[in-house]
Amino acid sequence: PVHAQADVFALGGILAVILTGRAPFGGGGTLGTLDRAKKADLGDTFGRLDASGADAELVGLAKRCLAARPDERPADGAAVASAVAAYRAEVEERLRRAERERAASEAKAEEGRKRRRVQFALATTVMLLVTAGVSFLWWRDKQATERKSADDLAASEQLRLDGERKAAVAFGARESEFKAQQARQGIDTNLKLWADLRKQ
């Protein structure tokens, strides 16, 4: 009999065509289609629905609409429309949730990128400070070494000058002593000559 559940079956057939691309009893000629419809042979259609990759809710609704027994189908087209509307609302909610999760994930990723940038900047700053500190210590050590070398050179030059002065003083003293000795010898010689002259 043609009644509301027959309309529901027709809606299930339309949904099956949308999901699988083929009518529930189609193919095999008119007699084959009528024979499959009389036997309610929907095994191929249900197999195609399961393999369609559509959401389980839509596949389940299509199978309920195509049930062989009318009392197993939704009550009428309004019930089917309500089920489709509920499915659409759930899909939209899933999309909104996925969008929120994606936005949260992007925010988290951006926060992670910011944190990595801050860590990189801190690491670079620390590295620059360490490099500057090491460079300063090296420069200070080099300056100290150069000052010590200059001081050592000045001290050795001073020692050399002192040694030369002492040597000059010692040489001068020896030269004076030598001259005094020569003078004494000259005096002694002159005294001898004077004594000899007196004798003569």
PDB file of N, CA and C in Angstrom, residues 35-126:
ATOM      1  N   ASP A  35      11.664  -7.609  -9.765  1.00  0.00           N
ATOM      2  CA  ASP A  35      11.866  -8.833  -8.984  1.00  0.00           C
ATOM      3  C   ASP A  35      12.595  -8.517  -7.684  1.00  0.00           C
ATOM      4  N   ARG A  36      13.646  -7.689  -7.756  1.00  0.00           N
ATOM      5  CA  ARG A  36      14.395  -7.327  -6.542  1.00  0.00           C
ATOM      6  C   ARG A  36      13.522  -6.495  -5.592  1.00  0.00           C
ATOM      7  N   ALA A  37      12.669  -5.633  -6.160  1.00  0.00           N
ATOM      8  CA  ALA A  37      11.791  -4.810  -5.326  1.00  0.00           C
ATOM      9  C   ALA A  37      10.763  -5.688  -4.627  1.00  0.00           C
ATOM     10  N   LYS A  38      10.225  -6.691  -5.347  1.00  0.00           N
ATOM     11  CA  LYS A  38       9.224  -7.584  -4.748  1.00  0.00           C
ATOM     12  C   LYS A  38       9.825  -8.390  -3.610  1.00  0.00           C
ATOM     13  N   LYS A  39      11.095  -8.799  -3.771  1.00  0.00           N
ATOM     14  CA  LYS A  39      11.758  -9.593  -2.728  1.00  0.00           C
ATOM     15  C   LYS A  39      12.418  -8.705  -1.664  1.00  0.00           C
ATOM     16  N   ALA A  40      12.351  -7.383  -1.861  1.00  0.00           N
ATOM     17  CA  ALA A  40      13.042  -6.435  -0.958  1.00  0.00           C
ATOM     18  C   ALA A  40      14.523  -6.802  -0.854  1.00  0.00           C
ATOM     19  N   ASP A  41      15.127  -7.106  -2.020  1.00  0.00           N
ATOM     20  CA  ASP A  41      16.542  -7.497  -2.080  1.00  0.00           C
ATOM     21  C   ASP A  41      17.421  -6.236  -2.094  1.00  0.00           C
ATOM     22  N   LEU A  42      17.834  -5.810  -0.915  1.00  0.00           N
ATOM     23  CA  LEU A  42      18.629  -4.584  -0.780  1.00  0.00           C
ATOM     24  C   LEU A  42      20.066  -4.869  -0.318  1.00  0.00           C
ATOM     25  N   GLY A  43      20.485  -6.150  -0.417  1.00  0.00           N
ATOM     26  CA  GLY A  43      21.835  -6.515   0.034  1.00  0.00           C
ATOM     27  C   GLY A  43      22.927  -5.723  -0.689  1.00  0.00           C
ATOM     28  N   ASP A  44      22.803  -5.628  -2.047  1.00  0.00           N
ATOM     29  CA  ASP A  44      23.811  -4.878  -2.817  1.00  0.00           C
ATOM     30  C   ASP A  44      23.798  -3.397  -2.429  1.00  0.00           C
ATOM     31  N   THR A  45      22.564  -2.865  -2.280  1.00  0.00           N
ATOM     32  CA  THR A  45      22.445  -1.439  -1.936  1.00  0.00           C
ATOM     33  C   THR A  45      23.063  -1.175  -0.573  1.00  0.00           C
ATOM     34  N   PHE A  46      22.781  -2.034   0.410  1.00  0.00           N
ATOM     35  CA  PHE A  46      23.356  -1.836   1.743  1.00  0.00           C
ATOM     36  C   PHE A  46      24.882  -1.978   1.707  1.00  0.00           C
ATOM     37  N   GLY A  47      25.374  -2.926   0.888  1.00  0.00           N
ATOM     38  CA  GLY A  47      26.824  -3.074   0.744  1.00  0.00           C
ATOM     39  C   GLY A  47      27.446  -1.817   0.152  1.00  0.00           C
ATOM     40  N   ARG A  48      26.772  -1.253  -0.883  1.00  0.00           N
ATOM     41  CA  ARG A  48      27.285  -0.013  -1.488  1.00  0.00           C
ATOM     42  C   ARG A  48      27.230   1.142  -0.481  1.00  0.00           C
ATOM     43  N   LEU A  49      26.164   1.201   0.325  1.00  0.00           N
ATOM     44  CA  LEU A  49      26.070   2.245   1.352  1.00  0.00           C
ATOM     45  C   LEU A  49      27.219   2.128   2.358  1.00  0.00           C
ATOM     46  N   ASP A  50      27.498   0.888   2.799  1.00  0.00           N
ATOM     47  CA  ASP A  50      28.588   0.689   3.772  1.00  0.00           C
ATOM     48  C   ASP A  50      29.940   1.083   3.172  1.00  0.00           C
ATOM     49  N   ALA A  51      30.105   0.865   1.861  1.00  0.00           N
ATOM     50  CA  ALA A  51      31.384   1.163   1.214  1.00  0.00           C
ATOM     51  C   ALA A  51      31.461   2.601   0.711  1.00  0.00           C
ATOM     52  N   SER A  52      30.405   3.387   0.896  1.00  0.00           N
ATOM     53  CA  SER A  52      30.376   4.733   0.322  1.00  0.00           C
ATOM     54  C   SER A  52      31.320   5.699   1.036  1.00  0.00           C
ATOM     55  N   GLY A  53      31.692   5.409   2.274  1.00  0.00           N
ATOM     56  CA  GLY A  53      32.547   6.318   3.032  1.00  0.00           C
ATOM     57  C   GLY A  53      31.778   7.472   3.645  1.00  0.00           C
ATOM     58  N   ALA A  54      30.450   7.455   3.535  1.00  0.00           N
ATOM     59  CA  ALA A  54      29.633   8.510   4.132  1.00  0.00           C
ATOM     60  C   ALA A  54      29.593   8.324   5.644  1.00  0.00           C
ATOM     61  N   ASP A  55      29.154   9.375   6.335  1.00  0.00           N
ATOM     62  CA  ASP A  55      29.039   9.294   7.794  1.00  0.00           C
ATOM     63  C   ASP A  55      28.062   8.184   8.183  1.00  0.00           C
ATOM     64  N   ALA A  56      28.370   7.533   9.294  1.00  0.00           N
ATOM     65  CA  ALA A  56      27.551   6.400   9.760  1.00  0.00           C
ATOM     66  C   ALA A  56      26.109   6.828  10.006  1.00  0.00           C
ATOM     67  N   GLU A  57      25.874   8.080  10.443  1.00  0.00           N
ATOM     68  CA  GLU A  57      24.511   8.542  10.709  1.00  0.00           C
ATOM     69  C   GLU A  57      23.671   8.549   9.434  1.00  0.00           C
ATOM     70  N   LEU A  58      24.270   9.059   8.328  1.00  0.00           N
ATOM     71  CA  LEU A  58      23.529   9.089   7.057  1.00  0.00           C
ATOM     72  C   LEU A  58      23.292   7.690   6.514  1.00  0.00           C
ATOM     73  N   VAL A  59      24.312   6.848   6.596  1.00  0.00           N
ATOM     74  CA  VAL A  59      24.162   5.467   6.116  1.00  0.00           C
ATOM     75  C   VAL A  59      23.069   4.759   6.920  1.00  0.00           C
ATOM     76  N   GLY A  60      23.083   4.953   8.245  1.00  0.00           N
ATOM     77  CA  GLY A  60      22.057   4.329   9.093  1.00  0.00           C
ATOM     78  C   GLY A  60      20.663   4.844   8.765  1.00  0.00           C
ATOM     79  N   LEU A  61      20.536   6.171   8.510  1.00  0.00           N
ATOM     80  CA  LEU A  61      19.226   6.736   8.163  1.00  0.00           C
ATOM     81  C   LEU A  61      18.733   6.162   6.841  1.00  0.00           C
ATOM     82  N   ALA A  62      19.633   6.072   5.835  1.00  0.00           N
ATOM     83  CA  ALA A  62      19.243   5.508   4.535  1.00  0.00           C
ATOM     84  C   ALA A  62      18.783   4.065   4.706  1.00  0.00           C
ATOM     85  N   LYS A  63      19.489   3.280   5.499  1.00  0.00           N
ATOM     86  CA  LYS A  63      19.095   1.871   5.710  1.00  0.00           C
ATOM     87  C   LYS A  63      17.754   1.779   6.430  1.00  0.00           C
ATOM     88  N   ARG A  64      17.520   2.668   7.430  1.00  0.00           N
ATOM     89  CA  ARG A  64      16.221   2.633   8.130  1.00  0.00           C
ATOM     90  C   ARG A  64      15.078   3.007   7.180  1.00  0.00           C
ATOM     91  N   CYS A  65      15.334   4.004   6.314  1.00  0.00           N
ATOM     92  CA  CYS A  65      14.291   4.402   5.358  1.00  0.00           C
ATOM     93  C   CYS A  65      14.001   3.293   4.345  1.00  0.00           C
ATOM     94  N   LEU A  66      15.020   2.485   4.009  1.00  0.00           N
ATOM     95  CA  LEU A  66      14.859   1.414   3.019  1.00  0.00           C
ATOM     96  C   LEU A  66      14.488   0.069   3.638  1.00  0.00           C
ATOM     97  N   ALA A  67      14.131   0.058   4.927  1.00  0.00           N
ATOM     98  CA  ALA A  67      13.786  -1.211   5.586  1.00  0.00           C
ATOM     99  C   ALA A  67      12.626  -1.872   4.850  1.00  0.00           C
ATOM    100  N   ALA A  68      12.686  -3.201   4.733  1.00  0.00           N
ATOM    101  CA  ALA A  68      11.659  -3.940   3.997  1.00  0.00           C
ATOM    102  C   ALA A  68      10.303  -3.823   4.688  1.00  0.00           C
ATOM    103  N   ARG A  69      10.282  -3.840   6.004  1.00  0.00           N
ATOM    104  CA  ARG A  69       9.016  -3.736   6.743  1.00  0.00           C
ATOM    105  C   ARG A  69       8.715  -2.266   7.010  1.00  0.00           C
ATOM    106  N   PRO A  70       7.569  -1.771   6.605  1.00  0.00           N
ATOM    107  CA  PRO A  70       7.220  -0.354   6.793  1.00  0.00           C
ATOM    108  C   PRO A  70       7.275   0.100   8.243  1.00  0.00           C
ATOM    109  N   ASP A  71       6.924  -0.807   9.175  1.00  0.00           N
ATOM    110  CA  ASP A  71       6.926  -0.372  10.584  1.00  0.00           C
ATOM    111  C   ASP A  71       8.338  -0.187  11.144  1.00  0.00           C
ATOM    112  N   GLU A  72       9.381  -0.618  10.381  1.00  0.00           N
ATOM    113  CA  GLU A  72      10.761  -0.412  10.821  1.00  0.00           C
ATOM    114  C   GLU A  72      11.337   0.895  10.271  1.00  0.00           C
ATOM    115  N   ARG A  73      10.570   1.581   9.413  1.00  0.00           N
ATOM    116  CA  ARG A  73      11.023   2.840   8.838  1.00  0.00           C
ATOM    117  C   ARG A  73      10.595   3.997   9.744  1.00  0.00           C
ATOM    118  N   PRO A  74      11.220   5.206   9.571  1.00  0.00           N
ATOM    119  CA  PRO A  74      10.718   6.387  10.276  1.00  0.00           C
ATOM    120  C   PRO A  74       9.243   6.613   9.939  1.00  0.00           C
ATOM    121  N   ALA A  75       8.519   7.278  10.816  1.00  0.00           N
ATOM    122  CA  ALA A  75       7.068   7.404  10.684  1.00  0.00           C
ATOM    123  C   ALA A  75       6.654   8.131   9.415  1.00  0.00           C
ATOM    124  N   ASP A  76       7.331   9.216   9.071  1.00  0.00           N
ATOM    125  CA  ASP A  76       6.943   9.979   7.888  1.00  0.00           C
ATOM    126  C   ASP A  76       8.114  10.850   7.432  1.00  0.00           C
ATOM    127  N   GLY A  77       7.853  11.680   6.384  1.00  0.00           N
ATOM    128  CA  GLY A  77       8.888  12.552   5.844  1.00  0.00           C
ATOM    129  C   GLY A  77       9.384  13.564   6.873  1.00  0.00           C
ATOM    130  N   ALA A  78       8.502  14.011   7.772  1.00  0.00           N
ATOM    131  CA  ALA A  78       8.915  14.977   8.800  1.00  0.00           C
ATOM    132  C   ALA A  78       9.967  14.348   9.720  1.00  0.00           C
ATOM    133  N   ALA A  79       9.784  13.057  10.046  1.00  0.00           N
ATOM    134  CA  ALA A  79      10.766  12.375  10.898  1.00  0.00           C
ATOM    135  C   ALA A  79      12.111  12.268  10.186  1.00  0.00           C
ATOM    136  N   VAL A  80      12.064  11.997   8.856  1.00  0.00           N
ATOM    137  CA  VAL A  80      13.303  11.923   8.080  1.00  0.00           C
ATOM    138  C   VAL A  80      13.963  13.305   8.047  1.00  0.00           C
ATOM    139  N   ALA A  81      13.139  14.364   7.789  1.00  0.00           N
ATOM    140  CA  ALA A  81      13.678  15.730   7.753  1.00  0.00           C
ATOM    141  C   ALA A  81      14.283  16.103   9.099  1.00  0.00           C
ATOM    142  N   SER A  82      13.615  15.687  10.169  1.00  0.00           N
ATOM    143  CA  SER A  82      14.134  15.976  11.517  1.00  0.00           C
ATOM    144  C   SER A  82      15.470  15.271  11.735  1.00  0.00           C
ATOM    145  N   ALA A  83      15.577  14.006  11.275  1.00  0.00           N
ATOM    146  CA  ALA A  83      16.834  13.262  11.423  1.00  0.00           C
ATOM    147  C   ALA A  83      17.942  13.917  10.605  1.00  0.00           C
ATOM    148  N   VAL A  84      17.602  14.376   9.375  1.00  0.00           N
ATOM    149  CA  VAL A  84      18.609  15.043   8.538  1.00  0.00           C
ATOM    150  C   VAL A  84      19.033  16.369   9.181  1.00  0.00           C
ATOM    151  N   ALA A  85      18.043  17.109   9.733  1.00  0.00           N
ATOM    152  CA  ALA A  85      18.364  18.381  10.391  1.00  0.00           C
ATOM    153  C   ALA A  85      19.258  18.141  11.603  1.00  0.00           C
ATOM    154  N   ALA A  86      18.948  17.076  12.380  1.00  0.00           N
ATOM    155  CA  ALA A  86      19.785  16.758  13.548  1.00  0.00           C
ATOM    156  C   ALA A  86      21.202  16.395  13.090  1.00  0.00           C
ATOM    157  N   TYR A  87      21.273  15.626  11.972  1.00  0.00           N
ATOM    158  CA  TYR A  87      22.599  15.263  11.444  1.00  0.00           C
ATOM    159  C   TYR A  87      23.362  16.514  11.012  1.00  0.00           C
ATOM    160  N   ARG A  88      22.658  17.418  10.299  1.00  0.00           N
ATOM    161  CA  ARG A  88      23.317  18.656   9.863  1.00  0.00           C
ATOM    162  C   ARG A  88      23.789  19.481  11.057  1.00  0.00           C
ATOM    163  N   ALA A  89      22.951  19.575  12.090  1.00  0.00           N
ATOM    164  CA  ALA A  89      23.335  20.341  13.290  1.00  0.00           C
ATOM    165  C   ALA A  89      24.568  19.716  13.938  1.00  0.00           C
ATOM    166  N   GLU A  90      24.583  18.377  13.979  1.00  0.00           N
ATOM    167  CA  GLU A  90      25.740  17.694  14.587  1.00  0.00           C
ATOM    168  C   GLU A  90      26.999  17.927  13.748  1.00  0.00           C
ATOM    169  N   VAL A  91      26.846  17.874  12.398  1.00  0.00           N
ATOM    170  CA  VAL A  91      27.991  18.117  11.525  1.00  0.00           C
ATOM    171  C   VAL A  91      28.500  19.544  11.713  1.00  0.00           C
ATOM    172  N   GLU A  92      27.551  20.509  11.763  1.00  0.00           N
ATOM    173  CA  GLU A  92      27.961  21.896  11.965  1.00  0.00           C
ATOM    174  C   GLU A  92      28.661  22.078  13.305  1.00  0.00           C
ATOM    175  N   GLU A  93      28.137  21.399  14.343  1.00  0.00           N
ATOM    176  CA  GLU A  93      28.778  21.478  15.659  1.00  0.00           C
ATOM    177  C   GLU A  93      30.177  20.855  15.613  1.00  0.00           C
ATOM    178  N   ARG A  94      30.292  19.733  14.898  1.00  0.00           N
ATOM    179  CA  ARG A  94      31.618  19.114  14.758  1.00  0.00           C
ATOM    180  C   ARG A  94      32.580  20.037  14.016  1.00  0.00           C
ATOM    181  N   LEU A  95      32.040  20.705  12.971  1.00  0.00           N
ATOM    182  CA  LEU A  95      32.883  21.644  12.226  1.00  0.00           C
ATOM    183  C   LEU A  95      33.310  22.812  13.108  1.00  0.00           C
ATOM    184  N   ARG A  96      32.345  23.343  13.900  1.00  0.00           N
ATOM    185  CA  ARG A  96      32.692  24.445  14.803  1.00  0.00           C
ATOM    186  C   ARG A  96      33.728  23.988  15.823  1.00  0.00           C
ATOM    187  N   ARG A  97      33.513  22.756  16.355  1.00  0.00           N
ATOM    188  CA  ARG A  97      34.457  22.233  17.341  1.00  0.00           C
ATOM    189  C   ARG A  97      35.838  22.041  16.716  1.00  0.00           C
ATOM    190  N   ALA A  98      35.831  21.504  15.477  1.00  0.00           N
ATOM    191  CA  ALA A  98      37.112  21.313  14.782  1.00  0.00           C
ATOM    192  C   ALA A  98      37.778  22.656  14.517  1.00  0.00           C
ATOM    193  N   GLU A  99      36.950  23.679  14.166  1.00  0.00           N
ATOM    194  CA  GLU A  99      37.508  25.011  13.923  1.00  0.00           C
ATOM    195  C   GLU A  99      38.080  25.592  15.218  1.00  0.00           C
ATOM    196  N   ARG A 100      37.345  25.401  16.329  1.00  0.00           N
ATOM    197  CA  ARG A 100      37.863  25.882  17.622  1.00  0.00           C
ATOM    198  C   ARG A 100      39.157  25.160  17.988  1.00  0.00           C
ATOM    199  N   GLU A 101      39.156  23.833  17.782  1.00  0.00           N
ATOM    200  CA  GLU A 101      40.367  23.060  18.097  1.00  0.00           C
ATOM    201  C   GLU A 101      41.527  23.486  17.200  1.00  0.00           C
ATOM    202  N   ARG A 102      41.200  23.754  15.910  1.00  0.00           N
ATOM    203  CA  ARG A 102      42.251  24.196  14.997  1.00  0.00           C
ATOM    204  C   ARG A 102      42.784  25.565  15.425  1.00  0.00           C
ATOM    205  N   ALA A 103      41.857  26.459  15.806  1.00  0.00           N
ATOM    206  CA  ALA A 103      42.291  27.789  16.262  1.00  0.00           C
ATOM    207  C   ALA A 103      43.121  27.669  17.532  1.00  0.00           C
ATOM    208  N   ALA A 104      42.652  26.793  18.462  1.00  0.00           N
ATOM    209  CA  ALA A 104      43.421  26.598  19.703  1.00  0.00           C
ATOM    210  C   ALA A 104      44.778  25.998  19.393  1.00  0.00           C
ATOM    211  N   SER A 105      44.797  25.045  18.440  1.00  0.00           N
ATOM    212  CA  SER A 105      46.070  24.423  18.064  1.00  0.00           C
ATOM    213  C   SER A 105      47.003  25.445  17.424  1.00  0.00           C
ATOM    214  N   GLU A 106      46.436  26.301  16.561  1.00  0.00           N
ATOM    215  CA  GLU A 106      47.260  27.338  15.932  1.00  0.00           C
ATOM    216  C   GLU A 106      47.781  28.323  16.971  1.00  0.00           C
ATOM    217  N   ALA A 107      46.869  28.684  17.939  1.00  0.00           N
ATOM    218  CA  ALA A 107      47.306  29.608  19.000  1.00  0.00           C
ATOM    219  C   ALA A 107      48.420  28.969  19.826  1.00  0.00           C
ATOM    220  N   LYS A 108      48.239  27.668  20.106  1.00  0.00           N
ATOM    221  CA  LYS A 108      49.261  26.964  20.875  1.00  0.00           C
ATOM    222  C   LYS A 108      50.576  26.897  20.092  1.00  0.00           C
ATOM    223  N   ALA A 109      50.443  26.615  18.777  1.00  0.00           N
ATOM    224  CA  ALA A 109      51.648  26.551  17.942  1.00  0.00           C
ATOM    225  C   ALA A 109      52.317  27.920  17.881  1.00  0.00           C
ATOM    226  N   GLU A 110      51.492  28.989  17.757  1.00  0.00           N
ATOM    227  CA  GLU A 110      52.056  30.341  17.719  1.00  0.00           C
ATOM    228  C   GLU A 110      52.730  30.672  19.041  1.00  0.00           C
ATOM    229  N   GLU A 111      52.080  30.248  20.138  1.00  0.00           N
ATOM    230  CA  GLU A 111      52.689  30.473  21.460  1.00  0.00           C
ATOM    231  C   GLU A 111      54.016  29.719  21.577  1.00  0.00           C
ATOM    232  N   GLY A 112      54.009  28.474  21.039  1.00  0.00           N
ATOM    233  CA  GLY A 112      55.256  27.698  21.042  1.00  0.00           C
ATOM    234  C   GLY A 112      56.329  28.378  20.202  1.00  0.00           C
ATOM    235  N   ARG A 113      55.910  28.931  19.025  1.00  0.00           N
ATOM    236  CA  ARG A 113      56.884  29.642  18.188  1.00  0.00           C
ATOM    237  C   ARG A 113      57.422  30.870  18.905  1.00  0.00           C
ATOM    238  N   LYS A 114      56.501  31.612  19.583  1.00  0.00           N
ATOM    239  CA  LYS A 114      56.946  32.791  20.333  1.00  0.00           C
ATOM    240  C   LYS A 114      57.913  32.384  21.433  1.00  0.00           C
ATOM    241  N   ARG A 115      57.555  31.281  22.147  1.00  0.00           N
ATOM    242  CA  ARG A 115      58.423  30.826  23.227  1.00  0.00           C
ATOM    243  C   ARG A 115      59.785  30.423  22.674  1.00  0.00           C
ATOM    244  N   ARG A 116      59.785  29.742  21.504  1.00  0.00           N
ATOM    245  CA  ARG A 116      61.065  29.352  20.905  1.00  0.00           C
ATOM    246  C   ARG A 116      61.862  30.580  20.480  1.00  0.00           C
ATOM    247  N   ARG A 117      61.136  31.608  19.936  1.00  0.00           N
ATOM    248  CA  ARG A 117      61.842  32.837  19.554  1.00  0.00           C
ATOM    249  C   ARG A 117      62.460  33.511  20.776  1.00  0.00           C
ATOM    250  N   VAL A 118      61.670  33.556  21.885  1.00  0.00           N
ATOM    251  CA  VAL A 118      62.194  34.170  23.118  1.00  0.00           C
ATOM    252  C   VAL A 118      63.389  33.373  23.629  1.00  0.00           C
ATOM    253  N   GLN A 119      63.267  32.037  23.612  1.00  0.00           N
ATOM    254  CA  GLN A 119      64.380  31.197  24.079  1.00  0.00           C
ATOM    255  C   GLN A 119      65.604  31.406  23.196  1.00  0.00           C
ATOM    256  N   PHE A 120      65.374  31.506  21.874  1.00  0.00           N
ATOM    257  CA  PHE A 120      66.495  31.728  20.965  1.00  0.00           C
ATOM    258  C   PHE A 120      67.146  33.080  21.250  1.00  0.00           C
ATOM    259  N   ALA A 121      66.282  34.118  21.466  1.00  0.00           N
ATOM    260  CA  ALA A 121      66.829  35.449  21.760  1.00  0.00           C
ATOM    261  C   ALA A 121      67.616  35.425  23.061  1.00  0.00           C
ATOM    262  N   LEU A 122      67.071  34.727  24.081  1.00  0.00           N
ATOM    263  CA  LEU A 122      67.789  34.636  25.356  1.00  0.00           C
ATOM    264  C   LEU A 122      69.111  33.889  25.189  1.00  0.00           C
ATOM    265  N   ALA A 123      69.051  32.781  24.460  1.00  0.00           N
ATOM    266  CA  ALA A 123      70.280  32.010  24.244  1.00  0.00           C
ATOM    267  C   ALA A 123      71.310  32.840  23.487  1.00  0.00           C
ATOM    268  N   THR A 124      70.836  33.596  22.471  1.00  0.00           N
ATOM    269  CA  THR A 124      71.754  34.449  21.709  1.00  0.00           C
ATOM    270  C   THR A 124      72.351  35.521  22.601  1.00  0.00           C
ATOM    271  N   THR A 125      71.485  36.122  23.466  1.00  0.00           N
ATOM    272  CA  THR A 125      71.971  37.167  24.377  1.00  0.00           C
ATOM    273  C   THR A 125      73.008  36.603  25.338  1.00  0.00           C
ATOM    274  N   VAL A 126      72.689  35.427  25.897  1.00  0.00           N
ATOM    275  CA  VAL A 126      73.641  34.804  26.835  1.00  0.00           C
ATOM    276  C   VAL A 126      74.949  34.497  26.121  1.00  0.00           C
TER     277      VAL A 126
END
